[in-house]
Amino acid sequence: MLEKLKEKGIDELYGDRIAVGTSTCGIAAGALEVLEVLALDDTKNVVEVGCLGFCSAEPLVYVQENGKAALVYRNVKKIEEAKVLGWFYPWEFSPLKLEHPELEGYKEYPRLVEHPFYKKQVKIVLRNCGIIEPLNISQYVAMGGYYALQRVLEKEPEDVIEEVKKSGLRGRGGAGFPTGLKWEIAKKNEGKKYVICNADEGDPGAYMDRSVLEGDPFSVIEGMTIGAYAIGAELGFVYVRNEYPLAVERIEKAIEIAKKYGFLGKNIMNTDFSFDIHVVRGAGAFVCGEETALIASIEGYIGEPRIRPPYPAEKGLWGKPTVINNVETWANISPIILNGWKFFASLGTEKSKGTKVFSLVGKVKNSGLIEVPMGISLREVVEEIGMAENVKAVQTGGPTGGCVPKNLMDVAVDYEELTKLGSIMGSGGMVVLDNTTCMVDVAKYFLEFSKIESCGKCVPCRLGLAEMVDIIERITKGEGSLNDLEELERLADVVANTSLCGLGKTAPNPLLTTLRYFREEYEEHIRGRCPAGVCRALVKYRIVEDKCTGCGLCKLNCPAEAIEEVDEVYKIDDKKCIKCGSCFNVCKFEAVERL
Amino acid sequence: MKFLINSLLEIQSKHGYLPKNEMERISMEFNVPISRIYSIATFYNAFSLKPVGRHVIHVCKGTACVMGGSEVFEDTLKQMGVLDDEDFTYQPIRCFGACSLAPVVVIDGKVYGKMTVSRLKKIVSKLFEDESKDSDNDKTSKGDEDAREA
Ligand SMILES: Cc1cc2nc3c(=O)[nH]c(=O)nc-3n(C[C@H](O)[C@H](O)[C@H](O)COP(=O)(O)O)c2cc1C
Ligand code: SF4
Ligand code: FES
C-alpha cells in the first residue's frame, strides 16, 4: 500500500505546481490574498503548503514547472513585483534517502541551501514543512512517511525503545529528559498505558510546535503511533493550545485521514496493533504545559501541577503510566527509525544529540524557524543565520529562560552549556535584543508573565514572584535602592529552590541573568536613568522645532493624542504624553528628542 | 470521548462567554459539581463569564511583540475609548505564533502583522463608524417592523 501512495505522492510533489505557504505566519503576512489571485488561473496547479521557516520573507511562493526545480519568490505582495529568493530541490532539505525524479536546476539564481538563512540548517523535524501539502498523505509517504512505522511493526517493542535510547534523543519540551528512557519506564510499569503529545507551546515568542502541526501533522501522528507501539498504549492525546486554531484543525483532520488509510485506529497496517488519538484543546494557561498540570487539564480539572515523583511515566493520566512528549520530540522519531540511531547520534554534542528548532525573532534581519545541529554557537545562529547587527543580548528558553550577553555568545547551544550561563534551552525561543532594549524592563516583563501565569498553588511562587515584581517596578520608576537588588537576589533564591514545579523553579532566571550580566543597568535605574530610554517614568520627549518638517507622522502615531500642530510644527503636550516613545520611533528626521 | 475543557470551549466560542444555564448543563452532563465548572471558568484565560462585544481585539503581549513595541496599542485603544465600550472586547493574548511579524494585533479574527499606532487608529475608527451606522440601521429596521405591525 505504501508503494502506491508513494508513487502518487512523487508525481504530485515533483510535478508542475505553484505552492503558497499558508501557515499562520504566512496568512498574517498576506498569503491568502496572494493565493486568491494565483488561484484565478485555473490552468495552474496552485497548492497550499506549510511554513518553509523563513518567516520574514513571507508571503513565500514557489513555482515548479516544466521539470525544473522550485523557484522561490519572497515577500510576495503583488505577483508582478515578486523577487526571487533562490531555488531548491523539494527533496534536498530532508535527511532521508528519497526516491525522486531528476529535476533541472537554475543557473541564473542562487541556491536556497547556500542562503545564509538555510546554509547551516539541518532539517529533521522540519523536513517536510513547506514542502508537502500538510494533509496530503501520499506526499507525506513520498517523503518517507510511514515507512518507519511499517518497519517498527515488524520489530519487538523493546527493540524500538532501544533504538530511541541509543539515538540519544532528549525531550524537546524543555527539560531534556532522555526519551527512550522515559518510554522504557512507562513500559515497565503495569496497567493500561497512554501517550500524550504536549502541544501547549506556552512560550510566547516560540512557535515551532505550531508550525509542525500546521505544516506536517502526520509526522507527529506517526511518531506517537510508534511510541504507542513501543510502550503498549492504545490511546493517545494531543493537547494543543487554543490560540492555534489552524493547528487544531489540521491535527484533527490529519487524524481522520490517517484512520481512513489504516495508519491509525483498529489493526494498523493490517497488524493486530490498534491505536487511536484524541485532540484536547488547552484553554490559555501557560502552566498547563507542565506535564502534571496538562494531565489534570485533560482529566477536566484546573491546571495545577502536582508533586513528582511519581512521574507521569509511572502514574500519569487517570493514574496510569503515561508517556508525555513534546511535538518536536515526536516528530524526530520516524527519521531516527528510518536512518538509524547512528545517524542521529552523529549530530550534536556529547550530551545533546540531533538538532533543535529555534524561533529566531526580535532584532534580526532574517527571522523565522530554524533547525540547527545541537552545539552550534549562539553567535553563528544570531549573526550568521539571523544576520543581526548591534546585538546586546539573546534571550533564550522562553519566559523562564535567561539573557545571554553578547560577549558570551560563543557558547555552544546545548542543554548543559546554556544552563551554565544561567539560561535554559527551554522550548527553543530565541529573542534577539539590541540597544533599544532595557534589560531591567525585560526582566520585569518576564517576572510579570510568571506572576500572572503562576497557578498559585504554592506560596513561594505565588507571593515571591508578586513581591519581586513590586520591587522591580519600583526600580523601573527610579524609586529603587541598592538594597532592593540584594532583596531581589534573596527572593529569587527562595523562589527557585522552594517552588513546586518548573515554573516557579525557573521563573527567577531572567532576573538573575540580567542582574549577573547587566547589573550596571539596574544601578543606572536606581540613579534615575534608563540607558535604553524605555522605562516610561524615567524619560521625557520633546520635538526640536528646527528639525521638525511638519510631516505629522508623530501625531498620527501618538496613542495618547498628545501631539498638536502649532504653526506648522508639532509640539508635545507634557500633560497628555504617556512617554511611550512612539513618536521618537517613527520620526524619520530625528526631530523627536529623548531627554 | 468527551472532554470537559473541550465542551466548555465549544460553548465559549458559540456564545462568546459561558452562560450560567450552559454551565449547569455541562455540570449535569459530566456529573461534576458546578463549583468545579466555575473554578475552571475562572482559572483558564480562554473563558469569560461575561458576554463579549461585537468586535474582539487582541493585542499580542508575547515576548517578540512586546519587545517590538506592542504595549502602545493598549494605550491607543484606551485613548480611543475601546476599553470601556461594550461593543468592543479587548483581550491581550500572549503570542499567536506569528512572532516574526511582531508586533501583532488581531481584530475580529484577522491577524495584522507589523502593526503601527496610526494603522490601528484607522482600523478602529472604521469599526466605530460601522457601529454607529449599524445602530442607525437598527433603528430604521426596527421602525420598519413597527410600521408593518401597525
Ligand atoms: C511551566 C512549564 C511549562 C511547560 N510548557 C511546556 C510546553 O509548552 N510544551 C512542552 O512540550 N513542554 C512544556 N513543559 C515541559 C513539560 O513539563 C514536559 O517536561 C515535557 O512535555 C516532556 O516532553 P519532552 O520530554 O518531549 O520534552 C513545561 C514545563 C513547565 C514547568
Ligand atoms: S511553582 Fe508556581 S506554577 Fe508551579 S505549582 Fe507552585 S504556584 Fe503553581
Ligand atoms: S510574540 Fe506576538 S505573535 Fe509571538
Coordinates of C-alpha atoms in Angstrom, one line a residue, chain B:
Chain B
M1 CA -14.6 10.5 24.2
K2 CA -15.7 13.8 25.6
F3 CA -13.5 16.3 27.5
L4 CA -14.8 18.8 29.9
I5 CA -12.5 21.6 28.8
N6 CA -13.3 21.0 25.1
S7 CA -17.0 21.2 25.8
L8 CA -16.7 24.4 27.7
L9 CA -14.5 25.8 24.9
E10 CA -17.3 25.0 22.4
I11 CA -19.8 26.9 24.5
Q12 CA -17.4 29.8 24.9
S13 CA -16.9 30.0 21.1
K14 CA -20.6 29.6 20.4
H15 CA -21.8 32.3 22.8
G16 CA -18.7 34.3 23.3
Y17 CA -18.9 33.5 27.0
L18 CA -20.1 30.8 29.4
P19 CA -23.8 31.4 30.1
K20 CA -25.0 30.2 33.5
N21 CA -27.5 27.7 32.2
E22 CA -24.9 26.1 29.9
M23 CA -22.5 25.7 32.7
E24 CA -25.3 24.0 34.7
R25 CA -26.0 21.7 31.8
I26 CA -22.3 20.7 31.5
S27 CA -22.2 20.1 35.2
M28 CA -25.0 17.6 34.9
E29 CA -23.6 16.0 31.7
F30 CA -20.2 15.4 33.1
N31 CA -21.5 14.8 36.6
V32 CA -19.2 17.2 38.3
P33 CA -20.1 19.9 40.8
I34 CA -20.9 23.4 39.5
S35 CA -18.2 24.8 41.7
R36 CA -15.6 22.9 39.7
I37 CA -17.0 24.3 36.5
Y38 CA -16.7 27.8 38.0
S39 CA -13.1 27.2 39.1
I40 CA -12.3 26.0 35.6
A41 CA -14.0 29.0 34.0
T42 CA -12.0 31.4 36.2
F43 CA -8.7 29.6 36.0
Y44 CA -8.3 29.4 32.3
N45 CA -7.9 32.6 30.3
A46 CA -10.0 31.4 27.3
F47 CA -13.2 31.6 29.3
S48 CA -15.2 34.6 30.3
L49 CA -18.3 34.8 32.3
K50 CA -19.5 38.0 30.6
P51 CA -20.7 38.3 27.1
V52 CA -18.2 39.6 24.6
G53 CA -18.8 42.6 22.4
R54 CA -19.4 42.6 18.7
H55 CA -15.8 43.3 18.0
V56 CA -12.9 41.5 19.6
I57 CA -9.5 42.9 19.7
H58 CA -6.4 41.1 20.8
V59 CA -3.1 42.7 21.2
C60 CA -0.2 40.3 21.4
K61 CA 1.8 40.6 24.6
G62 CA 4.2 37.8 23.8
T63 CA 7.9 38.4 24.1
A64 CA 8.6 39.2 20.5
C65 CA 5.7 41.6 20.2
V66 CA 6.3 43.5 23.4
M67 CA 10.0 43.9 22.5
G68 CA 8.7 45.1 19.2
G69 CA 6.6 47.8 21.0
S70 CA 3.1 46.3 21.2
E71 CA 2.4 47.9 24.5
V72 CA 1.5 51.2 22.9
F73 CA -1.5 49.6 21.2
E74 CA -3.2 49.1 24.6
D75 CA -2.6 52.8 25.2
T76 CA -4.1 53.6 21.8
L77 CA -7.2 51.5 22.5
K78 CA -7.6 53.1 25.9
Q79 CA -7.4 56.6 24.4
M80 CA -9.9 55.7 21.7
G81 CA -12.4 54.5 24.3
V82 CA -12.4 50.9 23.2
L83 CA -11.6 49.6 26.6
D84 CA -14.9 50.8 28.1
D85 CA -17.1 50.4 25.1
E86 CA -19.4 47.4 25.3
D87 CA -19.4 46.9 21.6
F88 CA -15.8 46.0 22.0
T89 CA -14.0 43.3 23.9
Y90 CA -10.3 43.8 24.4
Q91 CA -8.2 40.8 25.4
P92 CA -4.5 40.8 25.4
I93 CA -3.1 37.5 24.3
R94 CA 0.4 36.0 24.7
C95 CA 1.7 35.0 21.3
F96 CA -0.2 34.0 18.2
G97 CA 2.8 32.1 16.8
A98 CA 3.4 34.8 14.2
C99 CA 6.3 36.4 16.1
S100 CA 8.4 37.2 13.1
L101 CA 5.7 39.7 12.1
A102 CA 5.8 41.4 15.5
P103 CA 4.0 43.4 16.7
V104 CA 0.8 41.6 16.0
V105 CA -2.8 42.7 16.6
V106 CA -5.8 40.5 15.9
I107 CA -9.1 42.3 15.1
D108 CA -12.2 40.2 14.6
G109 CA -10.1 37.2 13.7
K110 CA -7.9 38.9 11.2
V111 CA -4.3 38.9 12.0
Y112 CA -2.4 42.1 11.4
G113 CA 1.4 41.9 11.4
K114 CA 3.9 44.8 11.8
M115 CA 1.1 46.9 13.3
T116 CA 1.6 50.7 13.8
V117 CA -0.3 53.1 16.0
S118 CA -1.6 55.0 13.0
R119 CA -2.8 51.9 11.3
L120 CA -4.6 50.7 14.4
K121 CA -6.3 54.1 14.8
K122 CA -7.5 53.9 11.3
I123 CA -8.9 50.4 11.6
V124 CA -10.6 51.1 14.9
S125 CA -12.1 54.4 13.7
K126 CA -13.6 52.4 10.8
L127 CA -15.1 49.9 13.3
F128 CA -16.6 52.8 15.3
E129 CA -18.1 54.3 12.1
D130 CA -19.6 51.0 11.1
E131 CA -21.0 50.6 14.6
S132 CA -22.7 54.0 14.5
K133 CA -24.1 53.2 11.0
D134 CA -25.3 49.9 12.2
S135 CA -27.1 51.3 15.2
D136 CA -28.8 53.8 12.8
N137 CA -29.8 50.9 10.6
D138 CA -31.0 49.0 13.7
K139 CA -33.3 51.9 14.4
T140 CA -34.7 52.1 10.9
S141 CA -35.2 48.4 10.6
K142 CA -36.9 48.4 13.9
G143 CA -39.0 51.3 12.7
D144 CA -40.0 49.3 9.6
E145 CA -41.1 46.4 11.7
D146 CA -43.1 48.7 13.9
A147 CA -44.7 50.1 10.8
R148 CA -45.5 46.6 9.5
E149 CA -47.1 45.6 12.8
A150 CA -49.2 48.7 12.7

